[in-house]
PDB file of C-alpha atoms and ligand atoms in Angstrom:
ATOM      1  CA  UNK A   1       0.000   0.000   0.000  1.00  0.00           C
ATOM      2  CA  UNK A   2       1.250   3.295  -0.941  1.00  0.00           C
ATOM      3  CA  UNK A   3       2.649   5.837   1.863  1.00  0.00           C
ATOM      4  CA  UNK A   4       0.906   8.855   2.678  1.00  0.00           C
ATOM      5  CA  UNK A   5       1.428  12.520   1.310  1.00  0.00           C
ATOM      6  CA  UNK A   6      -0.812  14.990   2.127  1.00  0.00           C
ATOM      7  CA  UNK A   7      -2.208  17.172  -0.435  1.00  0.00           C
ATOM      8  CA  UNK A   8       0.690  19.724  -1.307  1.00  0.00           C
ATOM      9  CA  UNK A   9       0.912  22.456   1.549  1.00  0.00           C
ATOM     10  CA  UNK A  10      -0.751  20.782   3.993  1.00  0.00           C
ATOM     11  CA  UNK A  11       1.078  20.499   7.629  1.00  0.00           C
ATOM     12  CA  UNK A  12       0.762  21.381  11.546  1.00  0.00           C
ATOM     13  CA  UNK A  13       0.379  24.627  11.892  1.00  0.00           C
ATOM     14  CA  UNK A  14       3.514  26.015  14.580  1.00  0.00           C
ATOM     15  CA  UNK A  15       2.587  27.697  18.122  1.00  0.00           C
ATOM     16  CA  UNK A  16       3.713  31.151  16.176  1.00  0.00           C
ATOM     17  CA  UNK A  17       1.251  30.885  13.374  1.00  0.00           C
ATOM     18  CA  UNK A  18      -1.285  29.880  15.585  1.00  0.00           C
ATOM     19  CA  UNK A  19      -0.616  33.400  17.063  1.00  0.00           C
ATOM     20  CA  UNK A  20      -0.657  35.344  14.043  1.00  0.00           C
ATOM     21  CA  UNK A  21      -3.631  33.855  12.519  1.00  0.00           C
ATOM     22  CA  UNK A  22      -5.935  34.825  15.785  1.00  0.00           C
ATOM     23  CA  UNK A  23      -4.187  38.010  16.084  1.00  0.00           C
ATOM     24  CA  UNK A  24      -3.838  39.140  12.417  1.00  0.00           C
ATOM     25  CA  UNK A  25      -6.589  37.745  10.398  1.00  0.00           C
ATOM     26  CA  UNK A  26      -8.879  35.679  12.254  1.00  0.00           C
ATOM     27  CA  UNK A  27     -12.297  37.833  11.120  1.00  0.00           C
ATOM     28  CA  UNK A  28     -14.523  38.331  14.234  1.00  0.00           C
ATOM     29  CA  UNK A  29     -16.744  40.325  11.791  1.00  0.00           C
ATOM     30  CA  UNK A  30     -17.191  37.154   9.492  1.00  0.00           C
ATOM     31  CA  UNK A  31     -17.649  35.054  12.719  1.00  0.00           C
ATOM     32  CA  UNK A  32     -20.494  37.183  13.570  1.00  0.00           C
ATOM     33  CA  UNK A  33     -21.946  37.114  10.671  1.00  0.00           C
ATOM     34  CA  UNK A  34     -22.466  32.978  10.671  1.00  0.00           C
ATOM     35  CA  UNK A  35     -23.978  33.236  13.807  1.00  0.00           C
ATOM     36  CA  UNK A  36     -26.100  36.120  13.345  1.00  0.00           C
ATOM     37  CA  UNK A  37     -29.164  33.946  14.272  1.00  0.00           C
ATOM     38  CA  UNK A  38     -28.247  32.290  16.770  1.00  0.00           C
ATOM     39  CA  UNK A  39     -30.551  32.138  19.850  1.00  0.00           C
ATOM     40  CA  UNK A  40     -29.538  32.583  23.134  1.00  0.00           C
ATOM     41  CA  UNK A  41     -25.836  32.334  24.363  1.00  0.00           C
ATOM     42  CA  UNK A  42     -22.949  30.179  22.037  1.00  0.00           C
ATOM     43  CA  UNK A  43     -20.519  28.352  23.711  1.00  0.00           C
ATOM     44  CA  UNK A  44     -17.103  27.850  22.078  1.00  0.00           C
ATOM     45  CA  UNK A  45     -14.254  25.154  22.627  1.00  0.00           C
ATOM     46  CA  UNK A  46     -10.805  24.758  21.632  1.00  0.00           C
ATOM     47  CA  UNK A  47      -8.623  21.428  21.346  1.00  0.00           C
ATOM     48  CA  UNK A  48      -4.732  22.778  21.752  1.00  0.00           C
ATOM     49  CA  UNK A  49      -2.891  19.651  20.989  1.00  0.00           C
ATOM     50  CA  UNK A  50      -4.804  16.383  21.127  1.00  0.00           C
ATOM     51  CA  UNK A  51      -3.336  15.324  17.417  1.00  0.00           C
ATOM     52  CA  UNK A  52      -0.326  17.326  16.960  1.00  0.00           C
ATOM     53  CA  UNK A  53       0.932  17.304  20.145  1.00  0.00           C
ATOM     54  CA  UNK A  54       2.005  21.367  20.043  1.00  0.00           C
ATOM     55  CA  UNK A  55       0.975  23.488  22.533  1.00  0.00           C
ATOM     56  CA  UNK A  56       2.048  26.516  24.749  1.00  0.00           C
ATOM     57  CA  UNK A  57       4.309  24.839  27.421  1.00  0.00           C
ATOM     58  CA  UNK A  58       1.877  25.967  30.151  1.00  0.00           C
ATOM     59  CA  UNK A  59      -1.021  24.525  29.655  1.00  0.00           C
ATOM     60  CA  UNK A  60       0.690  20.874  28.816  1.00  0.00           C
ATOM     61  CA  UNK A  61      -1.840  19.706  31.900  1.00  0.00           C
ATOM     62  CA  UNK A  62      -4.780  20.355  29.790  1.00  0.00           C
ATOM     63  CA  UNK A  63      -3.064  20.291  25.898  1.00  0.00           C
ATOM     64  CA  UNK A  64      -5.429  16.971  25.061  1.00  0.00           C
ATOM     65  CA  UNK A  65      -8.440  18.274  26.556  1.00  0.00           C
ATOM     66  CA  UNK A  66     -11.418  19.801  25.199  1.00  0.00           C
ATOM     67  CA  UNK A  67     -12.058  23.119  26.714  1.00  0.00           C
ATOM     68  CA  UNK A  68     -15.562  25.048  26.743  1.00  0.00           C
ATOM     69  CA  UNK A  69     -15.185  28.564  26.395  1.00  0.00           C
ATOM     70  CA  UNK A  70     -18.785  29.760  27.474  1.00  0.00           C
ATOM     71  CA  UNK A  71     -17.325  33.123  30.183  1.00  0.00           C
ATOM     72  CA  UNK A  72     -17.205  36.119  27.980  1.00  0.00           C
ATOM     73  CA  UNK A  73     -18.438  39.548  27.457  1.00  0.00           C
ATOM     74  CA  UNK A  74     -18.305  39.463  23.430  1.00  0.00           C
ATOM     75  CA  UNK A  75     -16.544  38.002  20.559  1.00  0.00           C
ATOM     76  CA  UNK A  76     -13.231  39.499  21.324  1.00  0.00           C
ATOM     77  CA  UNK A  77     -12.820  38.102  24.490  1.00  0.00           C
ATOM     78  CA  UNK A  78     -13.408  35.055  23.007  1.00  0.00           C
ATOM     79  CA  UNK A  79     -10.599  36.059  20.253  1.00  0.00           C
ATOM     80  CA  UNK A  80      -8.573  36.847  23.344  1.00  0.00           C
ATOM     81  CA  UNK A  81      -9.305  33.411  24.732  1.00  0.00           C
ATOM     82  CA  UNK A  82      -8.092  31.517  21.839  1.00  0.00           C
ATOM     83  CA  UNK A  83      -4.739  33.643  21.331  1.00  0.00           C
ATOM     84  CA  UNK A  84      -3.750  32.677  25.053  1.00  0.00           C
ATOM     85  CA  UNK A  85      -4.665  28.860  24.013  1.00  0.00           C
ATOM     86  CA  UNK A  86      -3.507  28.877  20.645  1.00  0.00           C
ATOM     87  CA  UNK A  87      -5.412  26.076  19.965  1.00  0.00           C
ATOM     88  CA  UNK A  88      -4.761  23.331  16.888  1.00  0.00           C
ATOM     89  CA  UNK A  89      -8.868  23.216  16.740  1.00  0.00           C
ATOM     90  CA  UNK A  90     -11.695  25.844  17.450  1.00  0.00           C
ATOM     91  CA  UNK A  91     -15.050  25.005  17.520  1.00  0.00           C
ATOM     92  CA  UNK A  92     -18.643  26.037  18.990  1.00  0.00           C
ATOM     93  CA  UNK A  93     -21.175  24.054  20.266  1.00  0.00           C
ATOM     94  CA  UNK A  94     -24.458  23.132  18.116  1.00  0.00           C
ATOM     95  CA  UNK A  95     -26.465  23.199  21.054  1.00  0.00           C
ATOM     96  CA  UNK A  96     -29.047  25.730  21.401  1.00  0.00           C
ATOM     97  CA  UNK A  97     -29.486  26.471  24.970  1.00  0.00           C
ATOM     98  CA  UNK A  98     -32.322  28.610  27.654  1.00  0.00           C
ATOM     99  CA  UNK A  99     -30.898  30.871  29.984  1.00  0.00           C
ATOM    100  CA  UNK A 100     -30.755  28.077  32.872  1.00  0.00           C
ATOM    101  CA  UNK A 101     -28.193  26.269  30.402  1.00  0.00           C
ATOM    102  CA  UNK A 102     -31.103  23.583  29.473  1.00  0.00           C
ATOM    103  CA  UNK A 103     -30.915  22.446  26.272  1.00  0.00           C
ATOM    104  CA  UNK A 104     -33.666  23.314  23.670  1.00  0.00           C
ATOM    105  CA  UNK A 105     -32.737  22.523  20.396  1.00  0.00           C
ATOM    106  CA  UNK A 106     -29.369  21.874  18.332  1.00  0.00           C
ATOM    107  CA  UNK A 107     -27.907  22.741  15.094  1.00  0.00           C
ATOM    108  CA  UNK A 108     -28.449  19.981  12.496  1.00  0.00           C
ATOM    109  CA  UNK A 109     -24.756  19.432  10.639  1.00  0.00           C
ATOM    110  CA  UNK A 110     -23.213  16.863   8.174  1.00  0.00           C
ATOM    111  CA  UNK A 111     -19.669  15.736   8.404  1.00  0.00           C
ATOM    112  CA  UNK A 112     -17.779  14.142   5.131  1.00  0.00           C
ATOM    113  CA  UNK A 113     -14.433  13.185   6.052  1.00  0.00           C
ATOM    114  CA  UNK A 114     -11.775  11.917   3.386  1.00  0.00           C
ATOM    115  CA  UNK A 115     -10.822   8.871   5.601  1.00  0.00           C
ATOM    116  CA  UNK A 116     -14.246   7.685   5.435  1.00  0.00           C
ATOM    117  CA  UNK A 117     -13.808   7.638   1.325  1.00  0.00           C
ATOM    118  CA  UNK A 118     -12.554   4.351  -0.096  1.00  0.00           C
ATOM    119  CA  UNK A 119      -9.214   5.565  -1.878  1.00  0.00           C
ATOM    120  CA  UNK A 120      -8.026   3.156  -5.251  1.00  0.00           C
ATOM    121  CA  UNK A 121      -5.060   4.257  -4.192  1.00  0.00           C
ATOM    122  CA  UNK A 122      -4.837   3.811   0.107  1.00  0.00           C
ATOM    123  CA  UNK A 123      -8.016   1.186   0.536  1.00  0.00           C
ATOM    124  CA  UNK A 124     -10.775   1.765   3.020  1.00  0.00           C
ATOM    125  CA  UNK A 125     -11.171   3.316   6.604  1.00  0.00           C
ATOM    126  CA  UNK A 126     -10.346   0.145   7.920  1.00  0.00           C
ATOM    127  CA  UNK A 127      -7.238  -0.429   5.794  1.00  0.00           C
ATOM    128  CA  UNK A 128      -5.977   3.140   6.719  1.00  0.00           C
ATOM    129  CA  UNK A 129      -6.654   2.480  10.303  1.00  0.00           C
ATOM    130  CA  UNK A 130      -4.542  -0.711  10.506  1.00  0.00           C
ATOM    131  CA  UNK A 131      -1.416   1.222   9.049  1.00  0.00           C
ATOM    132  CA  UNK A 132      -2.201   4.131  11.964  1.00  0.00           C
ATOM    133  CA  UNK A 133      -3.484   6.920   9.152  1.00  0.00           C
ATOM    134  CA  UNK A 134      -6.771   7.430  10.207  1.00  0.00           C
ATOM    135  CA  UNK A 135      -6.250  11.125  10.157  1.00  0.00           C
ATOM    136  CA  UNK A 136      -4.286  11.080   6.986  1.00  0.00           C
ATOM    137  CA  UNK A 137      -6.119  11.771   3.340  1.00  0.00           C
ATOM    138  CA  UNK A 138      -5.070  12.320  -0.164  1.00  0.00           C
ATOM    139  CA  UNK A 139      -5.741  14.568  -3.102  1.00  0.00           C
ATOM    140  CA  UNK A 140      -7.736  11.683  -4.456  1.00  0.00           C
ATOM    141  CA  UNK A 141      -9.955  11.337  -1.693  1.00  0.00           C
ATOM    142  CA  UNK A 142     -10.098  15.070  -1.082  1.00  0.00           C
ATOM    143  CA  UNK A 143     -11.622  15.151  -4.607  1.00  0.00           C
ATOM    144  CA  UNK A 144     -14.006  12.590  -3.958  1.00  0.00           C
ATOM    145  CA  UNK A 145     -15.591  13.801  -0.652  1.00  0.00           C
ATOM    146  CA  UNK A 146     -16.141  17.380  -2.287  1.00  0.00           C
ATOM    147  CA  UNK A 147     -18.086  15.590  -4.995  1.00  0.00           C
ATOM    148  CA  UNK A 148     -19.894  14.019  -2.182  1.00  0.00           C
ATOM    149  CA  UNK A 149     -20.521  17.440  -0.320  1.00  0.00           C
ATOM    150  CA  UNK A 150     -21.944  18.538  -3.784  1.00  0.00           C
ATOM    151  CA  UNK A 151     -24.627  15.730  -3.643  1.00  0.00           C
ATOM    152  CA  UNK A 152     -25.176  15.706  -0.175  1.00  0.00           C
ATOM    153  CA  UNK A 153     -26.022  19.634  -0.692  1.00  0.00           C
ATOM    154  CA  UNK A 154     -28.066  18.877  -3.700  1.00  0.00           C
ATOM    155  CA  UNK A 155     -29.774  15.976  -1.272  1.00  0.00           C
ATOM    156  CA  UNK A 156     -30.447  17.800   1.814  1.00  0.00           C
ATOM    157  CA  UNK A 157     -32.186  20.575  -0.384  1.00  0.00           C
ATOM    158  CA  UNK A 158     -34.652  19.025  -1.346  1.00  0.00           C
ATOM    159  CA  UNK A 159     -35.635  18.730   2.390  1.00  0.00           C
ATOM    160  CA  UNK A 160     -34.645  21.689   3.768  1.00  0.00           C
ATOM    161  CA  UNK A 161     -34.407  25.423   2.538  1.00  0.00           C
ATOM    162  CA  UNK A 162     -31.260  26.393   4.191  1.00  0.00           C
ATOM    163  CA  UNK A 163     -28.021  24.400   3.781  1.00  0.00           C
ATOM    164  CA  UNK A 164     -24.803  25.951   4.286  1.00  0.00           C
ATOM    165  CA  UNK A 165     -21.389  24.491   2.910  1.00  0.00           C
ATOM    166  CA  UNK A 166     -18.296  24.530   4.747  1.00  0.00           C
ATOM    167  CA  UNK A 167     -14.796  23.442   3.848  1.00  0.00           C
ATOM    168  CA  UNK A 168     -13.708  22.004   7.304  1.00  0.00           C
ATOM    169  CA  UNK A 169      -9.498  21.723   6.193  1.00  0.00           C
ATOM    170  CA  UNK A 170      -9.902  18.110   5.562  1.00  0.00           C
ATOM    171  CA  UNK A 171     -13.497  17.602   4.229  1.00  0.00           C
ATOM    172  CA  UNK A 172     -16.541  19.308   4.630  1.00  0.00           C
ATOM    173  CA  UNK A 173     -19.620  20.343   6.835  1.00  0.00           C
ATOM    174  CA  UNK A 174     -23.081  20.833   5.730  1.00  0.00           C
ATOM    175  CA  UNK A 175     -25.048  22.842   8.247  1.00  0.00           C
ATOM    176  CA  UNK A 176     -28.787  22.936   8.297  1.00  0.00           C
ATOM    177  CA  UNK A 177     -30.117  26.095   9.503  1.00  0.00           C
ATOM    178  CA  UNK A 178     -34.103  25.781   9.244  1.00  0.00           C
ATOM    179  CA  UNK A 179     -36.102  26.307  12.257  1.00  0.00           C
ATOM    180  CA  UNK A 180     -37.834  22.994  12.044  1.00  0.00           C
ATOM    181  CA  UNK A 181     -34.318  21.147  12.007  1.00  0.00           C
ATOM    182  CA  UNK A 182     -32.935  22.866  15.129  1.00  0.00           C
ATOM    183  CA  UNK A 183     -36.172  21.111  16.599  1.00  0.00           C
ATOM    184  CA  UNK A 184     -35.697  17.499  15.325  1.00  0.00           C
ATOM    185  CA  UNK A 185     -35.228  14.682  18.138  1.00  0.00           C
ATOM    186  CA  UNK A 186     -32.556  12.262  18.499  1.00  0.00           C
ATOM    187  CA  UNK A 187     -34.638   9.465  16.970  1.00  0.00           C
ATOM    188  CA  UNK A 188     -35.411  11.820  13.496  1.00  0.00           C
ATOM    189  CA  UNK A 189     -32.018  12.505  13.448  1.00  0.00           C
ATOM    190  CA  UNK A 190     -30.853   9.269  13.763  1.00  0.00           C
ATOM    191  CA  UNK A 191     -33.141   8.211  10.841  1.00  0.00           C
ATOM    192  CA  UNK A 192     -32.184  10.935   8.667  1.00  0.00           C
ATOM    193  CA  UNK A 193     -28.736  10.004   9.178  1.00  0.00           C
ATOM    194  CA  UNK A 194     -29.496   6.465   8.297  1.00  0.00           C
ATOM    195  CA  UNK A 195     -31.115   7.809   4.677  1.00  0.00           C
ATOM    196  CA  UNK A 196     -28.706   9.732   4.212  1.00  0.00           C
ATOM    197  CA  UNK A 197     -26.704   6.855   4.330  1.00  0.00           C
ATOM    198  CA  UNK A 198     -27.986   5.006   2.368  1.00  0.00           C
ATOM    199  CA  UNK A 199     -27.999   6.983  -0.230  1.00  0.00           C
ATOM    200  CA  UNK A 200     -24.314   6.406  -0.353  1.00  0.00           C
ATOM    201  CA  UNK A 201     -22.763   9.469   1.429  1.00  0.00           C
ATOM    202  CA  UNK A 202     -19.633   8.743   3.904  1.00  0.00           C
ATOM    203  CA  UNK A 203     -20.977  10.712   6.842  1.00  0.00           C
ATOM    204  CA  UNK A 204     -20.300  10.868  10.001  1.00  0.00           C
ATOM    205  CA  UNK A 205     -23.487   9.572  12.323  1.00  0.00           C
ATOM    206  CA  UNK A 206     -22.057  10.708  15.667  1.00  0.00           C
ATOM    207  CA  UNK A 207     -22.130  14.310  14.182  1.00  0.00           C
ATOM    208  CA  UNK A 208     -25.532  14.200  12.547  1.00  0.00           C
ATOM    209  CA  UNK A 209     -27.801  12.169  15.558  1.00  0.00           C
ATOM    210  CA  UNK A 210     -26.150  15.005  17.732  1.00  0.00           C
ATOM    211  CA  UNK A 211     -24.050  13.113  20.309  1.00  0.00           C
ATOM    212  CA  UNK A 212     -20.582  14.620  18.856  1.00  0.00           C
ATOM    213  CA  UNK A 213     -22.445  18.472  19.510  1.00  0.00           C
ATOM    214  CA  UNK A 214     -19.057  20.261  18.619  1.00  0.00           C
ATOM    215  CA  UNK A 215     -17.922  21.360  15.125  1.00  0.00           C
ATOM    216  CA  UNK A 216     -15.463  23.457  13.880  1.00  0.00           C
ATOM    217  CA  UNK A 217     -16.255  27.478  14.194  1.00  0.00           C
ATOM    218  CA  UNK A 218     -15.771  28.843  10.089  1.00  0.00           C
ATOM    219  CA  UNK A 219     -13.430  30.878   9.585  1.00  0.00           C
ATOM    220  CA  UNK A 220     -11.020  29.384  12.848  1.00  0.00           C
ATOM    221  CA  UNK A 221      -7.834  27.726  11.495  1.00  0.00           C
ATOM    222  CA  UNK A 222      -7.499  24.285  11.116  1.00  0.00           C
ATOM    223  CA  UNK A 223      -3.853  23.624  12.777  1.00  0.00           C
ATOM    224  CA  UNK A 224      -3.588  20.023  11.318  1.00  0.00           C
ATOM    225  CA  UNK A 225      -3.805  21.291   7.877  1.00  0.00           C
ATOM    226  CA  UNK A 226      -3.260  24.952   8.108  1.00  0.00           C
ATOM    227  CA  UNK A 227      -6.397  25.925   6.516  1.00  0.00           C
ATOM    228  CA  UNK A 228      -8.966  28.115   6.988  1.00  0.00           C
ATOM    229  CA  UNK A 229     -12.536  26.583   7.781  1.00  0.00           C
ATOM    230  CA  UNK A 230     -14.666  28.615   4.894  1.00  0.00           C
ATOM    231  CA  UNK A 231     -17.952  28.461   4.112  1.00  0.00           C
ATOM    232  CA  UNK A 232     -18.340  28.262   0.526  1.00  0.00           C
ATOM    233  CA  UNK A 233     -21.495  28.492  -1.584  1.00  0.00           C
ATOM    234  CA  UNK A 234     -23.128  26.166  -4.110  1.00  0.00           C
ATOM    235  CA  UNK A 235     -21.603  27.502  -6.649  1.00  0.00           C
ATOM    236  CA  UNK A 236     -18.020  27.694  -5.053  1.00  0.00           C
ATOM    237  CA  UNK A 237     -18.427  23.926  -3.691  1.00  0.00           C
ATOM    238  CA  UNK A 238     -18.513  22.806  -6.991  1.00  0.00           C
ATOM    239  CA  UNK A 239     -15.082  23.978  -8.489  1.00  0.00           C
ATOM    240  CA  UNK A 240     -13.358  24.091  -4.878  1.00  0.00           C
ATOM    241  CA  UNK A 241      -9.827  23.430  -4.697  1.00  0.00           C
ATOM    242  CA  UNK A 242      -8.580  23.193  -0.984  1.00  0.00           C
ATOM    243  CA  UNK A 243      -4.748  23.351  -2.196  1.00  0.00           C
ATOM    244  CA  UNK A 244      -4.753  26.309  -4.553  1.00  0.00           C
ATOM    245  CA  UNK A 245      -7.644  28.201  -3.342  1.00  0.00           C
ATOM    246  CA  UNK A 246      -6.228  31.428  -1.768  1.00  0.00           C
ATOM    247  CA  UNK A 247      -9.244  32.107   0.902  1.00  0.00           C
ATOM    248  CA  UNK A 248      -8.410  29.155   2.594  1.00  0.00           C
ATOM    249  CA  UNK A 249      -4.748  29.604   2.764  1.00  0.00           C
ATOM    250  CA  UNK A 250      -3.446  31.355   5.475  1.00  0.00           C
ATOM    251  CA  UNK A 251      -1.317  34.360   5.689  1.00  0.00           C
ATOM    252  CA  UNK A 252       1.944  32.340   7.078  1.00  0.00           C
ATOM    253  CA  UNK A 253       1.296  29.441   4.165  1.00  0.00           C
ATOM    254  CA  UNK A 254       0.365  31.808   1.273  1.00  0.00           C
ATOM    255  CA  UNK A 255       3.455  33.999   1.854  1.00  0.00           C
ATOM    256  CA  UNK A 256       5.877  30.494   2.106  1.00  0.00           C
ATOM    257  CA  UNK A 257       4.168  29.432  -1.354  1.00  0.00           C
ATOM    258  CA  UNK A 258       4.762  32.880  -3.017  1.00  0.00           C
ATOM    259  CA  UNK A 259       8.024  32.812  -1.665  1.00  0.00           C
ATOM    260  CA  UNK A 260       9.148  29.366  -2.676  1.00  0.00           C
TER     261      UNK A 260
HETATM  262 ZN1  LIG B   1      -5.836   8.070  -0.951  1.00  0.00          ZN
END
């Protein structure tokens, strides 16, 4: 079986461009903007170095941990949150929650990973597992999953009105934002999930029944790829290319490439 590269560009992103993402170009204004609608408070949660094992020296305690970040006065305390974490992963909750912090309702969301794509070239989940590369993906199978986040959008239409695509740094996210979804039960999630499987789409049922509530926050970087989680219309989904594509590369990366 052949040995992993991934796609061209693609690497941990260092402690120091961690930094100057949040602090440079991290766009609270865009952040704001995908959560416009939100009702009632958002938490937010950061992973620092569960999978690439960098992280700022002094929180090595707590490096593999998720942390909630749900204290905070407005969006740039939560920027200032994440630049004293400088987290590998960002992400907010999909729970929608009542002022006593009870749950009443949750963000409906899709997640198509490339390990969950059956590569001609690196075999199946399974096959990638057994060599340790359950994390790793190709250009092939990066390919593949956006033609399945094209179908899966094209799918979940035809149910819903709302459907927003997001390139996650590895595969992508479809988020549901009709009222009526936010509302669904475990059980109707569950079975959608199971359709939608059926169908033939490589998604991720922990994400979509509910039980895995976090997912990555657009526009955060993704520090095992160094990309930058974008939403993306219809339109862009369809000719997306995560290596070349320029609003998903980040300062630090785009500069190297130019430079190189
Ligand atoms: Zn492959």
């Amino acid at each position: 079986m052949v040995r992993y590269s991934l796609p061209v560009g693609m690497r941990y992103a260092t402690l120091e461009e961690r930094k100057e993402f949040y602090n440079e170009e991290f766009s609270l204004q865009e952040v704001s903007r995908w959560l416009q609608n939100w009702k009632g408070k958002i938490k937010f949660a950061v992973i620092m170095g569960r999978h690439t094992q960098i992280f700022p020296k002094k929180y090595a305690q707590d490096a593999l941990t998720t942390i909630i970040i749900d204290e905070y006065e407005n969006l740039r305390e939560v920027r200032d949150q994440i630049v004293d974490f400088l987290p590998e992963a960002v992400y907010y909750d999909r729970n929608v929650y009542a002022s006593d912090d009870t749950r009443i309702g949750q963000e409906l969301a899709f997640d198509l990973d490339p390990e969950n794509i059956t590569c001609p070239i690196h075999g199946t989940l399974a096959d990638k597992m057994k060599r340790g590369q359950g994390l790793a993906f190709c250009d092939v199978e990066l390919e593949m999953v956006r033609k399945e986040a094209v179908g899966l959008y094209d799918f979940l239409s035809s149910l819903f009105s709302s459907v927003k695509a997001v390139y996650s740094g590895r595969g992508f996210h479809l988020h549901v934002l009709d009222s009526k979804a936010y509302q669904m039960s475990e059980k109707e999630r569950l079975e959608l999930a199971t359709q939608v499987k059926s169908a033939g789409f490589h998604i991720d049922e922990w994400v979509t029944s509910g039980e895995m509530r976090l997912i990555r926050l657009p526009y955060s970087l993704n520090g095992l790829v160094s990309r930058i989680v974008l939403p993306l219309t219809k339109d862009e989904l369809e000719s997306f290319d995560a290596v070349h594509d320029k609003r998903c590369l980040p300062r630090f990366l785009s500069e190297h490439l130019i430079s190189s």
